[in-house]
Coordinates of N, CA, C and O in Angstrom, one line a residue:
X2 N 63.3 117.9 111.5 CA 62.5 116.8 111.8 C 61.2 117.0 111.0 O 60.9 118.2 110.9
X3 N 60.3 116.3 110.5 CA 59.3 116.1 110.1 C 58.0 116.0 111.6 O 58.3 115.7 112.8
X4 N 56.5 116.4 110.9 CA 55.8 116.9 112.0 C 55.8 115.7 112.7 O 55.0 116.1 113.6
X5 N 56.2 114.1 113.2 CA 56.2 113.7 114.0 C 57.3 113.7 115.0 O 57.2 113.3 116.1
X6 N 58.2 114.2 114.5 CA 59.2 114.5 115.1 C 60.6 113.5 114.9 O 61.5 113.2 115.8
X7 N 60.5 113.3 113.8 CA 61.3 111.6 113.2 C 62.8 112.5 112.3 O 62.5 113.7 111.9
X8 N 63.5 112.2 112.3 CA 64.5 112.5 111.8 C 64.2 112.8 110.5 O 63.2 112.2 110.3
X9 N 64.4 113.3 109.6 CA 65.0 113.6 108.2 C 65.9 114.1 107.2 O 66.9 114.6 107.7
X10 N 65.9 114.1 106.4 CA 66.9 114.5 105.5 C 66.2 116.1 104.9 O 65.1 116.2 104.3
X11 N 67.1 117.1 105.1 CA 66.9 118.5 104.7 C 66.5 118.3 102.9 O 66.8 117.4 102.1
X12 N 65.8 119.4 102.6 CA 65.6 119.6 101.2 C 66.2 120.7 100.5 O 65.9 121.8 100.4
X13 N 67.1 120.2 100.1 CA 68.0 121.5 99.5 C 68.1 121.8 98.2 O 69.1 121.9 97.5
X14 N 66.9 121.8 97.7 CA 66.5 122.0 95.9 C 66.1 123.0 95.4 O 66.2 123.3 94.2
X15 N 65.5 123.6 96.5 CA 65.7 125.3 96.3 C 66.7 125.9 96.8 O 66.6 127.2 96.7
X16 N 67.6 125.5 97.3 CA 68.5 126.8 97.4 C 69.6 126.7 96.4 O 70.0 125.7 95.7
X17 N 70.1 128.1 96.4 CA 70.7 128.5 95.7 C 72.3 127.8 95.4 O 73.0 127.7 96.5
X18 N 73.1 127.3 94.1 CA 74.4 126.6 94.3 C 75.1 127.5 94.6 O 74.6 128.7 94.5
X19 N 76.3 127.4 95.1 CA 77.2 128.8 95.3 C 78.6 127.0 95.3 O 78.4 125.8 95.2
X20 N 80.0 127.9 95.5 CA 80.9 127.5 95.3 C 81.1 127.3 97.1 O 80.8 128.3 97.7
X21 N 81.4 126.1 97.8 CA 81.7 125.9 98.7 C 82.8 125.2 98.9 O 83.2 124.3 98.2
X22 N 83.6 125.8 100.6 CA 84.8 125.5 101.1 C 84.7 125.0 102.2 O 83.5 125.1 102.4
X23 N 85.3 124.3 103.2 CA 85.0 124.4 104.3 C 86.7 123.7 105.0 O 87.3 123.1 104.0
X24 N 87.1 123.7 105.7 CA 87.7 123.8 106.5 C 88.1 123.4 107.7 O 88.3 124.4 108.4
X25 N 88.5 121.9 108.3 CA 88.6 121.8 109.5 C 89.6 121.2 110.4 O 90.6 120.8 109.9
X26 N 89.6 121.0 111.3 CA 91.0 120.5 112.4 C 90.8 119.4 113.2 O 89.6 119.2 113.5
X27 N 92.0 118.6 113.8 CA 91.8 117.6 114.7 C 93.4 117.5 115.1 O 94.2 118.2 114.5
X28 N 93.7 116.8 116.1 CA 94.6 117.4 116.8 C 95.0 115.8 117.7 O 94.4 115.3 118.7
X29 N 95.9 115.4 117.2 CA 96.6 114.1 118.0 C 97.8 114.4 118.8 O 98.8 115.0 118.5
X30 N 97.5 114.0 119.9 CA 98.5 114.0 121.2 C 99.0 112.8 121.5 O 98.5 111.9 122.2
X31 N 100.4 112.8 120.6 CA 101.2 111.1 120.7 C 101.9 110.8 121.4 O 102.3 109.7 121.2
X32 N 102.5 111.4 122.5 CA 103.7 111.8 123.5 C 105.0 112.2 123.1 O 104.9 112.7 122.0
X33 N 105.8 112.1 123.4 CA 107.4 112.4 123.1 C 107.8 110.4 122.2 O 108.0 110.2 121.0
X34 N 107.7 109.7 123.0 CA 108.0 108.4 122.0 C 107.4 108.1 121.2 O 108.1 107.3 120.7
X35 N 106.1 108.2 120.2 CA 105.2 107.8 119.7 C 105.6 109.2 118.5 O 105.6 109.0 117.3
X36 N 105.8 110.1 119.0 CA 106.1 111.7 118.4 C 107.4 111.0 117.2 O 107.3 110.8 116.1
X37 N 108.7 110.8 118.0 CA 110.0 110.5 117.8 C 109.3 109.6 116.4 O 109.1 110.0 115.3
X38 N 109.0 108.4 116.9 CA 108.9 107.4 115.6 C 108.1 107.8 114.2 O 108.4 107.3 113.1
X39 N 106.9 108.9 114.6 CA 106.3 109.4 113.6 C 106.8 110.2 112.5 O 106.6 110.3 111.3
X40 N 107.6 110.8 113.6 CA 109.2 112.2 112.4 C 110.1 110.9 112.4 O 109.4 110.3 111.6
X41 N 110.7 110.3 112.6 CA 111.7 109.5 112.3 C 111.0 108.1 111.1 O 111.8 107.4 110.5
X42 N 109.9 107.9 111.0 CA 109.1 107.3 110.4 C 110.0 105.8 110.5 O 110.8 105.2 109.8
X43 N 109.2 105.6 111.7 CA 110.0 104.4 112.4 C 108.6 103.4 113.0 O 108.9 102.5 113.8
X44 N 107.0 103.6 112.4 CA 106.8 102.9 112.5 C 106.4 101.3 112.2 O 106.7 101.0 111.1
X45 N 105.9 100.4 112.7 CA 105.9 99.4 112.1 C 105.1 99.4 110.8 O 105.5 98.6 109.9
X46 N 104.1 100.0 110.7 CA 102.7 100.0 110.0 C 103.5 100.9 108.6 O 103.0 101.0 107.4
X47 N 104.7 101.6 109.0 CA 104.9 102.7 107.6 C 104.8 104.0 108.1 O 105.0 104.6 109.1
X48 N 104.5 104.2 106.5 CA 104.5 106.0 106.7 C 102.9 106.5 107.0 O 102.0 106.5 106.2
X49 N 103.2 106.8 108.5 CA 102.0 107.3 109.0 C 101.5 108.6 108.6 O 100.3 108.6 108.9
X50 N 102.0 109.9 107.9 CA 101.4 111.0 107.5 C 101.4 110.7 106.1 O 100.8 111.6 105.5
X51 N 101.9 109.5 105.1 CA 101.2 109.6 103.8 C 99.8 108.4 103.9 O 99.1 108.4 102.9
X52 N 99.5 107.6 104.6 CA 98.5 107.1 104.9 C 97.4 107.6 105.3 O 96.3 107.5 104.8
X53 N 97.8 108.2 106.2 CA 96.5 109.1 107.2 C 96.3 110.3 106.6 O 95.5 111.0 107.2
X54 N 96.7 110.9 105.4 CA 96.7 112.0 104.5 C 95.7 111.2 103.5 O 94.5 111.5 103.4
X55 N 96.1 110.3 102.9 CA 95.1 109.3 102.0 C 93.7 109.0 102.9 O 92.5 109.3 102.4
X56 N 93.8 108.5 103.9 CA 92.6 108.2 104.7 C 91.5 109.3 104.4 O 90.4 109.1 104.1
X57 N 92.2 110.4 104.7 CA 91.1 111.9 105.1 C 90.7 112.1 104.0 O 89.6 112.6 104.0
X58 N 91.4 111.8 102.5 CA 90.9 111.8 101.3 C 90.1 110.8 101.1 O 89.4 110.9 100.1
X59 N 90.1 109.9 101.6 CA 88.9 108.9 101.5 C 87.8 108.8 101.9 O 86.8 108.4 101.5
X60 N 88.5 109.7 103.3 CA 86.7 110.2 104.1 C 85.4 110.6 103.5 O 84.2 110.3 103.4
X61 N 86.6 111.6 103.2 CA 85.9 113.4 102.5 C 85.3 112.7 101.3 O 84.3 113.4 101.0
X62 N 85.4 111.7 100.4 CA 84.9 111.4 99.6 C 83.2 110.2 99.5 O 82.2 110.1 98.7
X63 N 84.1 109.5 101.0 CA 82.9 108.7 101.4 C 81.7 109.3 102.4 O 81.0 108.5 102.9
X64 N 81.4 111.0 102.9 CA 80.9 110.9 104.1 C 79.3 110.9 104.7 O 78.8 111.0 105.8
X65 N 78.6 110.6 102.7 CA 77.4 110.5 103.6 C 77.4 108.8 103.3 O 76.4 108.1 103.0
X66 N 78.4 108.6 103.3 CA 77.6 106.7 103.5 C 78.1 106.4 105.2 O 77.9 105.3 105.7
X67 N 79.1 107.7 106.2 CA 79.1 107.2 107.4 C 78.3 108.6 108.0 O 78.4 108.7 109.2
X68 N 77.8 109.4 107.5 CA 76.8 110.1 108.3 C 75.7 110.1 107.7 O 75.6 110.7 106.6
X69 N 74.5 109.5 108.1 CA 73.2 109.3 107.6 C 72.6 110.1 107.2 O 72.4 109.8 106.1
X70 N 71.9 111.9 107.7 CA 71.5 112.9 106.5 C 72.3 113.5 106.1 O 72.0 114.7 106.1
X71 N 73.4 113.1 105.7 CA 74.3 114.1 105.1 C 74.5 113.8 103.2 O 75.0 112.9 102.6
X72 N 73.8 114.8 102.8 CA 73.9 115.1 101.3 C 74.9 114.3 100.6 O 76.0 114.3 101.1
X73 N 74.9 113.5 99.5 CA 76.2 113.6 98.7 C 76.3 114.6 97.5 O 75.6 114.9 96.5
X74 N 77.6 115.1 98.2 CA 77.5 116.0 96.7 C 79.0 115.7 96.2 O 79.7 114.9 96.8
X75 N 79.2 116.3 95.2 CA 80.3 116.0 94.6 C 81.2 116.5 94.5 O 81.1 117.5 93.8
X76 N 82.6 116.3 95.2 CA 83.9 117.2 95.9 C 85.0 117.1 94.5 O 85.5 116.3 93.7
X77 N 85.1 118.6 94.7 CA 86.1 119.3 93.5 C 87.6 119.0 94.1 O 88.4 118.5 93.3
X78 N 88.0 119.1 95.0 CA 89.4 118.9 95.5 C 89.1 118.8 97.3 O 88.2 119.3 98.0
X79 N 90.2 118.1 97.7 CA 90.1 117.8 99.2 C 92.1 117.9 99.4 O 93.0 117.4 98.8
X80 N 92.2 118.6 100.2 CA 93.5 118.7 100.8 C 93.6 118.2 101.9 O 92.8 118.8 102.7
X81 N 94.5 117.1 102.7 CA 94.7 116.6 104.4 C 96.1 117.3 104.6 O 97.0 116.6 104.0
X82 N 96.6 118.4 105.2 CA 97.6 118.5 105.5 C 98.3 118.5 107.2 O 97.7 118.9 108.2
X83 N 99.7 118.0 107.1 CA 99.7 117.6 108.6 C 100.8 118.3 109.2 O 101.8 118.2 108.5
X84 N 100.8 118.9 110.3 CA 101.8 119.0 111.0 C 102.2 119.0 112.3 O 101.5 119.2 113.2
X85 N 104.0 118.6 112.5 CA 104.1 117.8 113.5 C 104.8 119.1 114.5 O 105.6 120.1 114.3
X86 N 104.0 118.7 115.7 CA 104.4 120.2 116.5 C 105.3 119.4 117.8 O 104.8 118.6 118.6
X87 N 106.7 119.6 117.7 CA 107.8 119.1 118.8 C 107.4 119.9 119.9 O 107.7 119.2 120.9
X88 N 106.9 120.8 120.2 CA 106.5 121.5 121.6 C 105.6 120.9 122.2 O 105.7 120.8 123.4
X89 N 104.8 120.4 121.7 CA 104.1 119.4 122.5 C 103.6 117.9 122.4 O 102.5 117.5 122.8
X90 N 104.5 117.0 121.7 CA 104.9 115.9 121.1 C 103.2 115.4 120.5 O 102.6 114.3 120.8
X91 N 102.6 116.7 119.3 CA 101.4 116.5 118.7 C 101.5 116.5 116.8 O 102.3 117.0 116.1
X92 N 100.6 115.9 116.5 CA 100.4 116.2 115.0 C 98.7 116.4 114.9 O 97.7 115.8 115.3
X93 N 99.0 118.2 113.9 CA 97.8 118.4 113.6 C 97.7 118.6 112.8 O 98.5 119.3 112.2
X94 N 96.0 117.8 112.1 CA 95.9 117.9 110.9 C 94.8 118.4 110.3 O 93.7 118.0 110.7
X95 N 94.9 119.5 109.2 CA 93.9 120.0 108.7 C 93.4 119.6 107.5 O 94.3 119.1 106.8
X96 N 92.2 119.6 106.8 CA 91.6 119.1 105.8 C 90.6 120.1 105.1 O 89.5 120.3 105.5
X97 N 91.1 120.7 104.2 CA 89.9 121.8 103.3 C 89.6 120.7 102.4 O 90.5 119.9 102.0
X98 N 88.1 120.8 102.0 CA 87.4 120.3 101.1 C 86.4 121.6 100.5 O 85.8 122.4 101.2
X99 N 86.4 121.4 99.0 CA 86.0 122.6 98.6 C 85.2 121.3 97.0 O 85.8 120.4 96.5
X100 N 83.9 121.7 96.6 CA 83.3 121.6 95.6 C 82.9 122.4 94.7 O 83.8 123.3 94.9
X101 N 82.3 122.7 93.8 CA 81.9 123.5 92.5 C 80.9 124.0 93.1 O 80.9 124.2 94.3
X102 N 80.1 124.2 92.4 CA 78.7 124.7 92.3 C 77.6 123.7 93.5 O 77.3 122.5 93.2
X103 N 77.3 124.1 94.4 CA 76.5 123.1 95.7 C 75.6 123.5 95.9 O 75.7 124.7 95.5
X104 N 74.2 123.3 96.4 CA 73.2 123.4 96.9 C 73.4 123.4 98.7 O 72.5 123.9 99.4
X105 N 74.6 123.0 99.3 CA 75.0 122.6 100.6 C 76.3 122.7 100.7 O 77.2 122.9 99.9
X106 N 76.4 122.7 101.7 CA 78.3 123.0 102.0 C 78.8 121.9 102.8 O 78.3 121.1 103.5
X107 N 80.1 122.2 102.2 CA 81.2 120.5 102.6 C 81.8 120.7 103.9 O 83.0 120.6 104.0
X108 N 81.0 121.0 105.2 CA 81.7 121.0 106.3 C 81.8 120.0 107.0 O 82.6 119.9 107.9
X109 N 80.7 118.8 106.4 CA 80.5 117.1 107.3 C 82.1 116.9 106.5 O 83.1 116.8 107.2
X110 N 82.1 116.9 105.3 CA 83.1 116.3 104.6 C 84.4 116.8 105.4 O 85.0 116.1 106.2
X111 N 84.6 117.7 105.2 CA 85.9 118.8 106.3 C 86.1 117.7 107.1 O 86.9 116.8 106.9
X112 N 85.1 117.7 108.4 CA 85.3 117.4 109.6 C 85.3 116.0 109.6 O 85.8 115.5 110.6
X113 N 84.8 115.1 108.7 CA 85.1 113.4 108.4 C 86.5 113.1 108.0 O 87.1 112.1 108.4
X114 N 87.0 114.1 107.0 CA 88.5 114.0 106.7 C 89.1 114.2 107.7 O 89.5 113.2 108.1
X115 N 89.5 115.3 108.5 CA 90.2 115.6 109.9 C 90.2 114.2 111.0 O 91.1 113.7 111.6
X116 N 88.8 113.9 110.9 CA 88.5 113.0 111.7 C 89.1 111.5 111.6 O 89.6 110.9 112.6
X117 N 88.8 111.1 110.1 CA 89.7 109.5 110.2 C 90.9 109.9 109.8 O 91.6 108.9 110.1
X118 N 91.6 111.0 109.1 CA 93.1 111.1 109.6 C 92.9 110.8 110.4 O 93.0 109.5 110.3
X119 N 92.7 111.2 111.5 CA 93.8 111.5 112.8 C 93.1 110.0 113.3 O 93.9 109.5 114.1
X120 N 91.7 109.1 113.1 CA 92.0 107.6 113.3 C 93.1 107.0 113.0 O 93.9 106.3 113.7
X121 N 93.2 107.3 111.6 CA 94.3 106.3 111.3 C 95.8 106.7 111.6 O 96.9 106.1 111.3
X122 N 95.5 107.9 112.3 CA 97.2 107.9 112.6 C 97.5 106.7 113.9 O 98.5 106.0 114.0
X123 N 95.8 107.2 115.1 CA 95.9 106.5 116.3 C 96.2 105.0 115.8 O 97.2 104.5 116.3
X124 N 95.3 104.3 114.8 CA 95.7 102.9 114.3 C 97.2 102.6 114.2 O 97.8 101.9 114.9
X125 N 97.5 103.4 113.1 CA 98.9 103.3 113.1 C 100.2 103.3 114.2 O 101.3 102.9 114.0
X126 N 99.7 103.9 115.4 CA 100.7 104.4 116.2 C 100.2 103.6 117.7 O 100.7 103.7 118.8
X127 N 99.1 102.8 117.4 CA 98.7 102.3 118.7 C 99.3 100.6 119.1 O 98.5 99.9 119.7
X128 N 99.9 100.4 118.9 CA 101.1 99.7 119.1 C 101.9 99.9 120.3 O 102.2 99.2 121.3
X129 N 102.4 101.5 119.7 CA 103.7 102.1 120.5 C 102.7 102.5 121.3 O 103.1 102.1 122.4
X130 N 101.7 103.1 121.5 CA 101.1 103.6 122.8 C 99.6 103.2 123.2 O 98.8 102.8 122.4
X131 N 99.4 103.3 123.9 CA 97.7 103.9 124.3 C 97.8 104.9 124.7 O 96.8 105.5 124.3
X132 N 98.6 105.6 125.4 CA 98.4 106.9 125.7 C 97.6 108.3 124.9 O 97.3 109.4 125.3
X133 N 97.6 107.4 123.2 CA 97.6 108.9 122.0 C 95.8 109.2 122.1 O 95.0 108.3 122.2
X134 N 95.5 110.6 122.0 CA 94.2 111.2 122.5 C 93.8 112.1 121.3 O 94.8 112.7 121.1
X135 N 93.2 112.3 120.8 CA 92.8 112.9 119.8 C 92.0 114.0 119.9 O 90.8 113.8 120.2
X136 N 92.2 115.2 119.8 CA 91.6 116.4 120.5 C 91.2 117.3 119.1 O 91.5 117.3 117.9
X137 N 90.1 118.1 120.2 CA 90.0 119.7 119.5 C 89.7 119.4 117.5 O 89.9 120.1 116.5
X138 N 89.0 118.1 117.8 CA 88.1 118.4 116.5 C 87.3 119.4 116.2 O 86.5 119.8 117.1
X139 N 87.3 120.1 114.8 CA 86.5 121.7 114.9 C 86.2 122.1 113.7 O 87.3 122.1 113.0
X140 N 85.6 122.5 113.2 CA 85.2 123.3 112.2 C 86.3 124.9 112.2 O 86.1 125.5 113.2
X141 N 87.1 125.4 111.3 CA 87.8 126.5 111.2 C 87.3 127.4 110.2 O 87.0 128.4 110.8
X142 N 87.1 127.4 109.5 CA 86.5 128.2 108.4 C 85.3 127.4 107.2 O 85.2 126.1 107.1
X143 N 84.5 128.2 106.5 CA 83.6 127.6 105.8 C 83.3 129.3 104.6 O 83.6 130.4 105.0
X144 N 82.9 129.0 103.3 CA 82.6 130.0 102.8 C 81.5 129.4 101.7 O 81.3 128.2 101.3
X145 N 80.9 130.4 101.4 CA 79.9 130.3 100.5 C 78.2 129.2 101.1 O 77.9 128.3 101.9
X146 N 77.4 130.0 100.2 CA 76.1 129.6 101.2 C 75.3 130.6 101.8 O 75.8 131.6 102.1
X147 N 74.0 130.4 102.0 CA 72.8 131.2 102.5 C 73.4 132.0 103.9 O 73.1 133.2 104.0
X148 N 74.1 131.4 104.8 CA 74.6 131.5 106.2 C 75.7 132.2 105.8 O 76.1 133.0 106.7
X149 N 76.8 132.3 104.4 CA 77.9 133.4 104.7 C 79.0 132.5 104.7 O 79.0 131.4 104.3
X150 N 79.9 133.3 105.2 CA 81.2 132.9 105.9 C 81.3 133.1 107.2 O 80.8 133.9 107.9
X151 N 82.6 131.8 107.4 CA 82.3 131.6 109.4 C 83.5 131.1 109.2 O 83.8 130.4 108.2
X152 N 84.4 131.5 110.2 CA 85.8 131.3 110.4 C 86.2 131.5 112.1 O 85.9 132.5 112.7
X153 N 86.7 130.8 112.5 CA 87.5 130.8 114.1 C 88.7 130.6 114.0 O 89.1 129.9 113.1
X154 N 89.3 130.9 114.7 CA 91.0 131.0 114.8 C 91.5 129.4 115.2 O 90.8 128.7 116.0
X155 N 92.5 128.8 114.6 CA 92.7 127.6 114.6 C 93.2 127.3 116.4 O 93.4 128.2 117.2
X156 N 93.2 126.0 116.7 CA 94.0 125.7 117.7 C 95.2 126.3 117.8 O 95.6 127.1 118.6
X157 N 95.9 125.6 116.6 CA 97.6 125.6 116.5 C 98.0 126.8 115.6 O 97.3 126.9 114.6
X158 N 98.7 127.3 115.6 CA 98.9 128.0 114.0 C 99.3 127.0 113.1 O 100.2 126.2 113.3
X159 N 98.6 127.1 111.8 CA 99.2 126.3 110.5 C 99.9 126.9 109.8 O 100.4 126.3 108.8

């Protein structure tokens, strides 16, 4: 915050670039019917994990024009990968986003990709249900940066 106490945007011109990663998860709970149509790729809308894989790559690319102080910097590669867990009729999807050389680290980006994946899965799949709930959005790992490396154990195993 600035001395009145008003929001602002961080100054990250002195610090140092370093190579950043970051890392994060989200976690859709579709039931057993909604589950079925997703592996069987039986919904109306298509193929819901090559969509919602594109989506997260869209995020990660767009996230400071949907989070207000968040930096643009410019992302070297973004991965959304998804998987579908039959034990508990869920799909979870993870998203590393990793840049070059940064003054800041890509953990908004991380967590905006995890995040509208798993919108657009709910889009996609909300038809067949309301029931689907979206959990356990999280930060999992991050590297490079003033602060280090920070990692917590996933929800799910990936």
């Amino acid at each position: 915050t600035d001395s009145a106490g008003a929001a602002r945007m961080v100054d990250v011109g002195d610090k140092m670039a370093t190579r950043r990663t970051a890392t994060a998860q989200a976690t859709v709970k579709l039931g057993a019917e909604v589950f079925r149509l997703v592996e069987t790729n039986q919904l109306k809308k298509g193929d819901v994990l090559s969509v919602s894989r594109l989506a997260g790559i869209m995020a990660a690319k767009h996230t400071p024009l949907l989070i207000p102080l968040c930096h643009n910097i410019s992302i070297s590669h973004c991965d959304v990968a998804m998987s579908l867990n039959a034990a508990d009729h869920s799909l979870l999807v993870v998203a590393t986003v990793s840049t070059g050389l940064a003054q800041t680290g890509v953990e908004m980006e991380a967590l905006t990709s995890a995040s509208v994946a798993a919108l657009t899965v709910y889009d996609m799949c909300k038809a067949a249900s309301k029931e689907i709930a979206i959990t356990d959005i999280c930060l999992l790992r991050k590297t490079g940066g003033k602060s280090g490396d920070y990692s917590k154990p996933p929800a799910h195993n990936t």
